Amino acid sequence: MSWQSYIDDHLMADVDGCHLTSSAIVGHDGSVWAQSSNFPQFKPEEVTAIMNDFDNPGSLAPTGLYIGGTKYMVIQGEPGAVIRGKKGSGGATIKKTTLALIIGIYDEPMAPGQCNMVVEKIGDYLIEQGL
């Protein structure tokens, strides 16, 4: 299966009539493996800050989570495994796997829990596969 099919067939799939606004699979080094057509352009320092937060949980909380220049307020995640951000009626979920970051961005009518479920389910599957 290609990385793009994980985006098209799983991350951007319909969930109870809702779907993510955009999504991406990014290597720990910031290289984009696959992304939806409207995923914001990542900045290298954003990936560095995200990876740093996985190594030092809580480091993003004071400054916020940035994805493509958009700032999200960091909300409770799972230290070392999941970072969750909120911005207005939307937000983002980032799941760390062995080799990649699975990123989902959502807006209403999708609920935060739906985004978490979609992103984390793919992340857990990739971890089981050693990826």
JSON list of C-alpha atoms in Angstrom, two decimals:
[
{"chain": "A", "resi": 1, "resn": "MET", "atom": "CA", "xyz": [0.00, 0.00, 0.00]},
{"chain": "A", "resi": 2, "resn": "SER", "atom": "CA", "xyz": [1.34, 3.43, -0.85]},
{"chain": "A", "resi": 3, "resn": "TRP", "atom": "CA", "xyz": [1.60, 6.13, 1.81]},
{"chain": "A", "resi": 4, "resn": "GLN", "atom": "CA", "xyz": [-0.81, 8.26, -0.22]},
{"chain": "A", "resi": 5, "resn": "SER", "atom": "CA", "xyz": [-3.50, 5.58, 0.05]},
{"chain": "A", "resi": 6, "resn": "TYR", "atom": "CA", "xyz": [-3.30, 5.83, 3.87]},
{"chain": "A", "resi": 7, "resn": "ILE", "atom": "CA", "xyz": [-4.21, 9.51, 3.43]},
{"chain": "A", "resi": 8, "resn": "ASP", "atom": "CA", "xyz": [-6.88, 9.05, 0.75]},
{"chain": "A", "resi": 9, "resn": "ASP", "atom": "CA", "xyz": [-8.50, 5.82, 1.97]},
{"chain": "A", "resi": 10, "resn": "HIS", "atom": "CA", "xyz": [-8.17, 6.12, 5.74]},
{"chain": "A", "resi": 11, "resn": "LEU", "atom": "CA", "xyz": [-7.24, 9.54, 7.15]},
{"chain": "A", "resi": 12, "resn": "MET", "atom": "CA", "xyz": [-9.50, 11.52, 4.79]},
{"chain": "A", "resi": 13, "resn": "ALA", "atom": "CA", "xyz": [-12.29, 8.92, 4.89]},
{"chain": "A", "resi": 14, "resn": "ASP", "atom": "CA", "xyz": [-15.82, 9.81, 5.93]},
{"chain": "A", "resi": 15, "resn": "VAL", "atom": "CA", "xyz": [-16.57, 9.27, 9.65]},
{"chain": "A", "resi": 16, "resn": "ASP", "atom": "CA", "xyz": [-20.26, 9.61, 10.55]},
{"chain": "A", "resi": 17, "resn": "GLY", "atom": "CA", "xyz": [-20.71, 12.16, 7.76]},
{"chain": "A", "resi": 18, "resn": "CYS", "atom": "CA", "xyz": [-17.57, 14.12, 8.73]},
{"chain": "A", "resi": 19, "resn": "HIS", "atom": "CA", "xyz": [-13.95, 14.02, 7.62]},
{"chain": "A", "resi": 20, "resn": "LEU", "atom": "CA", "xyz": [-10.64, 15.65, 8.41]},
{"chain": "A", "resi": 21, "resn": "THR", "atom": "CA", "xyz": [-9.91, 19.01, 6.81]},
{"chain": "A", "resi": 22, "resn": "SER", "atom": "CA", "xyz": [-6.39, 17.84, 5.92]},
{"chain": "A", "resi": 23, "resn": "SER", "atom": "CA", "xyz": [-3.85, 15.21, 6.91]},
{"chain": "A", "resi": 24, "resn": "ALA", "atom": "CA", "xyz": [-0.26, 14.15, 6.38]},
{"chain": "A", "resi": 25, "resn": "ILE", "atom": "CA", "xyz": [2.26, 11.45, 7.17]},
{"chain": "A", "resi": 26, "resn": "VAL", "atom": "CA", "xyz": [5.64, 13.02, 7.89]},
{"chain": "A", "resi": 27, "resn": "GLY", "atom": "CA", "xyz": [8.96, 11.40, 8.76]},
{"chain": "A", "resi": 28, "resn": "HIS", "atom": "CA", "xyz": [10.62, 12.29, 12.05]},
{"chain": "A", "resi": 29, "resn": "ASP", "atom": "CA", "xyz": [13.07, 14.38, 9.99]},
{"chain": "A", "resi": 30, "resn": "GLY", "atom": "CA", "xyz": [10.23, 16.47, 8.55]},
{"chain": "A", "resi": 31, "resn": "SER", "atom": "CA", "xyz": [10.16, 14.82, 5.12]},
{"chain": "A", "resi": 32, "resn": "VAL", "atom": "CA", "xyz": [6.60, 14.52, 3.82]},
{"chain": "A", "resi": 33, "resn": "TRP", "atom": "CA", "xyz": [5.73, 10.92, 2.93]},
{"chain": "A", "resi": 34, "resn": "ALA", "atom": "CA", "xyz": [2.16, 11.72, 1.85]},
{"chain": "A", "resi": 35, "resn": "GLN", "atom": "CA", "xyz": [-0.39, 14.48, 2.40]},
{"chain": "A", "resi": 36, "resn": "SER", "atom": "CA", "xyz": [-3.83, 15.64, 1.42]},
{"chain": "A", "resi": 37, "resn": "SER", "atom": "CA", "xyz": [-3.91, 18.28, -1.28]},
{"chain": "A", "resi": 38, "resn": "ASN", "atom": "CA", "xyz": [-4.76, 21.10, 1.13]},
{"chain": "A", "resi": 39, "resn": "PHE", "atom": "CA", "xyz": [-2.34, 20.25, 3.95]},
{"chain": "A", "resi": 40, "resn": "PRO", "atom": "CA", "xyz": [-0.49, 23.42, 5.06]},
{"chain": "A", "resi": 41, "resn": "GLN", "atom": "CA", "xyz": [3.19, 23.81, 4.22]},
{"chain": "A", "resi": 42, "resn": "PHE", "atom": "CA", "xyz": [5.18, 22.68, 7.25]},
{"chain": "A", "resi": 43, "resn": "LYS", "atom": "CA", "xyz": [8.13, 24.72, 8.45]},
{"chain": "A", "resi": 44, "resn": "PRO", "atom": "CA", "xyz": [11.24, 22.76, 9.60]},
{"chain": "A", "resi": 45, "resn": "GLU", "atom": "CA", "xyz": [11.18, 24.42, 13.02]},
{"chain": "A", "resi": 46, "resn": "GLU", "atom": "CA", "xyz": [7.58, 23.25, 13.52]},
{"chain": "A", "resi": 47, "resn": "VAL", "atom": "CA", "xyz": [8.58, 19.61, 13.07]},
{"chain": "A", "resi": 48, "resn": "THR", "atom": "CA", "xyz": [11.59, 20.15, 15.36]},
{"chain": "A", "resi": 49, "resn": "ALA", "atom": "CA", "xyz": [9.31, 21.61, 18.07]},
{"chain": "A", "resi": 50, "resn": "ILE", "atom": "CA", "xyz": [6.84, 18.72, 17.73]},
{"chain": "A", "resi": 51, "resn": "MET", "atom": "CA", "xyz": [9.60, 16.10, 17.96]},
{"chain": "A", "resi": 52, "resn": "ASN", "atom": "CA", "xyz": [11.04, 17.95, 20.96]},
{"chain": "A", "resi": 53, "resn": "ASP", "atom": "CA", "xyz": [7.64, 17.80, 22.70]},
{"chain": "A", "resi": 54, "resn": "PHE", "atom": "CA", "xyz": [7.51, 14.03, 22.18]},
{"chain": "A", "resi": 55, "resn": "ASP", "atom": "CA", "xyz": [10.94, 13.78, 23.84]},
{"chain": "A", "resi": 56, "resn": "ASN", "atom": "CA", "xyz": [10.14, 16.42, 26.52]},
{"chain": "A", "resi": 57, "resn": "PRO", "atom": "CA", "xyz": [6.35, 16.35, 27.04]},
{"chain": "A", "resi": 58, "resn": "GLY", "atom": "CA", "xyz": [4.87, 19.75, 27.84]},
{"chain": "A", "resi": 59, "resn": "SER", "atom": "CA", "xyz": [7.52, 21.79, 26.00]},
{"chain": "A", "resi": 60, "resn": "LEU", "atom": "CA", "xyz": [4.94, 23.03, 23.44]},
{"chain": "A", "resi": 61, "resn": "ALA", "atom": "CA", "xyz": [2.37, 24.13, 26.02]},
{"chain": "A", "resi": 62, "resn": "PRO", "atom": "CA", "xyz": [3.85, 27.60, 26.70]},
{"chain": "A", "resi": 63, "resn": "THR", "atom": "CA", "xyz": [4.33, 28.53, 23.02]},
{"chain": "A", "resi": 64, "resn": "GLY", "atom": "CA", "xyz": [1.59, 26.55, 21.32]},
{"chain": "A", "resi": 65, "resn": "LEU", "atom": "CA", "xyz": [1.60, 23.93, 18.58]},
{"chain": "A", "resi": 66, "resn": "TYR", "atom": "CA", "xyz": [2.29, 25.32, 15.10]},
{"chain": "A", "resi": 67, "resn": "ILE", "atom": "CA", "xyz": [1.32, 23.53, 11.89]},
{"chain": "A", "resi": 68, "resn": "GLY", "atom": "CA", "xyz": [1.89, 25.47, 8.68]},
{"chain": "A", "resi": 69, "resn": "GLY", "atom": "CA", "xyz": [2.08, 28.73, 10.60]},
{"chain": "A", "resi": 70, "resn": "THR", "atom": "CA", "xyz": [-1.27, 28.18, 12.34]},
{"chain": "A", "resi": 71, "resn": "LYS", "atom": "CA", "xyz": [-1.11, 28.21, 16.13]},
{"chain": "A", "resi": 72, "resn": "TYR", "atom": "CA", "xyz": [-3.05, 25.64, 18.16]},
{"chain": "A", "resi": 73, "resn": "MET", "atom": "CA", "xyz": [-3.45, 25.66, 21.93]},
{"chain": "A", "resi": 74, "resn": "VAL", "atom": "CA", "xyz": [-1.97, 22.42, 23.27]},
{"chain": "A", "resi": 75, "resn": "ILE", "atom": "CA", "xyz": [-4.54, 20.35, 25.14]},
{"chain": "A", "resi": 76, "resn": "GLN", "atom": "CA", "xyz": [-4.20, 17.06, 26.96]},
{"chain": "A", "resi": 77, "resn": "GLY", "atom": "CA", "xyz": [-2.56, 14.34, 24.88]},
{"chain": "A", "resi": 78, "resn": "GLU", "atom": "CA", "xyz": [-0.54, 11.26, 25.74]},
{"chain": "A", "resi": 79, "resn": "PRO", "atom": "CA", "xyz": [3.04, 12.20, 26.73]},
{"chain": "A", "resi": 80, "resn": "GLY", "atom": "CA", "xyz": [5.51, 10.84, 24.21]},
{"chain": "A", "resi": 81, "resn": "ALA", "atom": "CA", "xyz": [2.76, 9.43, 21.95]},
{"chain": "A", "resi": 82, "resn": "VAL", "atom": "CA", "xyz": [0.03, 11.95, 21.04]},
{"chain": "A", "resi": 83, "resn": "ILE", "atom": "CA", "xyz": [-0.13, 15.75, 20.86]},
{"chain": "A", "resi": 84, "resn": "ARG", "atom": "CA", "xyz": [-3.54, 17.39, 20.57]},
{"chain": "A", "resi": 85, "resn": "GLY", "atom": "CA", "xyz": [-4.19, 21.01, 19.68]},
{"chain": "A", "resi": 86, "resn": "LYS", "atom": "CA", "xyz": [-7.30, 23.19, 19.64]},
{"chain": "A", "resi": 87, "resn": "LYS", "atom": "CA", "xyz": [-8.07, 26.31, 17.63]},
{"chain": "A", "resi": 88, "resn": "GLY", "atom": "CA", "xyz": [-11.58, 27.73, 17.68]},
{"chain": "A", "resi": 89, "resn": "SER", "atom": "CA", "xyz": [-14.06, 25.09, 16.51]},
{"chain": "A", "resi": 90, "resn": "GLY", "atom": "CA", "xyz": [-11.29, 22.89, 15.12]},
{"chain": "A", "resi": 91, "resn": "GLY", "atom": "CA", "xyz": [-7.95, 21.44, 16.03]},
{"chain": "A", "resi": 92, "resn": "ALA", "atom": "CA", "xyz": [-5.27, 18.89, 15.28]},
{"chain": "A", "resi": 93, "resn": "THR", "atom": "CA", "xyz": [-4.05, 15.50, 16.46]},
{"chain": "A", "resi": 94, "resn": "ILE", "atom": "CA", "xyz": [-0.50, 14.22, 15.97]},
{"chain": "A", "resi": 95, "resn": "LYS", "atom": "CA", "xyz": [0.36, 10.58, 16.66]},
{"chain": "A", "resi": 96, "resn": "LYS", "atom": "CA", "xyz": [4.00, 9.52, 16.78]},
{"chain": "A", "resi": 97, "resn": "THR", "atom": "CA", "xyz": [4.89, 6.12, 15.34]},
{"chain": "A", "resi": 98, "resn": "THR", "atom": "CA", "xyz": [8.28, 4.43, 15.23]},
{"chain": "A", "resi": 99, "resn": "LEU", "atom": "CA", "xyz": [9.26, 6.27, 12.01]},
{"chain": "A", "resi": 100, "resn": "ALA", "atom": "CA", "xyz": [6.61, 8.92, 11.32]},
{"chain": "A", "resi": 101, "resn": "LEU", "atom": "CA", "xyz": [4.13, 11.50, 12.55]},
{"chain": "A", "resi": 102, "resn": "ILE", "atom": "CA", "xyz": [0.48, 11.02, 11.58]},
{"chain": "A", "resi": 103, "resn": "ILE", "atom": "CA", "xyz": [-1.20, 14.44, 11.49]},
{"chain": "A", "resi": 104, "resn": "GLY", "atom": "CA", "xyz": [-4.88, 15.17, 11.21]},
{"chain": "A", "resi": 105, "resn": "ILE", "atom": "CA", "xyz": [-6.46, 18.64, 11.14]},
{"chain": "A", "resi": 106, "resn": "TYR", "atom": "CA", "xyz": [-10.21, 19.04, 11.62]},
{"chain": "A", "resi": 107, "resn": "ASP", "atom": "CA", "xyz": [-12.94, 21.66, 11.83]},
{"chain": "A", "resi": 108, "resn": "GLU", "atom": "CA", "xyz": [-16.64, 21.51, 12.64]},
{"chain": "A", "resi": 109, "resn": "PRO", "atom": "CA", "xyz": [-18.74, 19.49, 12.22]},
{"chain": "A", "resi": 110, "resn": "MET", "atom": "CA", "xyz": [-16.07, 16.88, 13.06]},
{"chain": "A", "resi": 111, "resn": "ALA", "atom": "CA", "xyz": [-15.61, 16.45, 16.80]},
{"chain": "A", "resi": 112, "resn": "PRO", "atom": "CA", "xyz": [-12.19, 16.27, 18.48]},
{"chain": "A", "resi": 113, "resn": "GLY", "atom": "CA", "xyz": [-12.80, 12.66, 19.50]},
{"chain": "A", "resi": 114, "resn": "GLN", "atom": "CA", "xyz": [-13.50, 11.66, 15.90]},
{"chain": "A", "resi": 115, "resn": "CYS", "atom": "CA", "xyz": [-10.21, 13.21, 14.76]},
{"chain": "A", "resi": 116, "resn": "ASN", "atom": "CA", "xyz": [-8.34, 11.50, 17.60]},
{"chain": "A", "resi": 117, "resn": "MET", "atom": "CA", "xyz": [-9.88, 8.14, 16.68]},
{"chain": "A", "resi": 118, "resn": "VAL", "atom": "CA", "xyz": [-8.99, 8.38, 12.97]},
{"chain": "A", "resi": 119, "resn": "VAL", "atom": "CA", "xyz": [-5.40, 9.57, 13.51]},
{"chain": "A", "resi": 120, "resn": "GLU", "atom": "CA", "xyz": [-4.58, 7.32, 16.45]},
{"chain": "A", "resi": 121, "resn": "LYS", "atom": "CA", "xyz": [-6.07, 4.21, 14.82]},
{"chain": "A", "resi": 122, "resn": "ILE", "atom": "CA", "xyz": [-3.78, 4.58, 11.79]},
{"chain": "A", "resi": 123, "resn": "GLY", "atom": "CA", "xyz": [-0.85, 5.40, 14.09]},
{"chain": "A", "resi": 124, "resn": "ASP", "atom": "CA", "xyz": [-1.45, 2.31, 16.21]},
{"chain": "A", "resi": 125, "resn": "TYR", "atom": "CA", "xyz": [-1.68, 0.15, 13.08]},
{"chain": "A", "resi": 126, "resn": "LEU", "atom": "CA", "xyz": [1.63, 1.51, 11.75]},
{"chain": "A", "resi": 127, "resn": "ILE", "atom": "CA", "xyz": [3.30, 0.91, 15.14]},
{"chain": "A", "resi": 128, "resn": "GLU", "atom": "CA", "xyz": [2.07, -2.72, 15.04]},
{"chain": "A", "resi": 129, "resn": "GLN", "atom": "CA", "xyz": [3.67, -3.00, 11.56]},
{"chain": "A", "resi": 130, "resn": "GLY", "atom": "CA", "xyz": [7.00, -1.70, 12.92]},
{"chain": "A", "resi": 131, "resn": "LEU", "atom": "CA", "xyz": [6.62, 1.62, 11.11]}
]
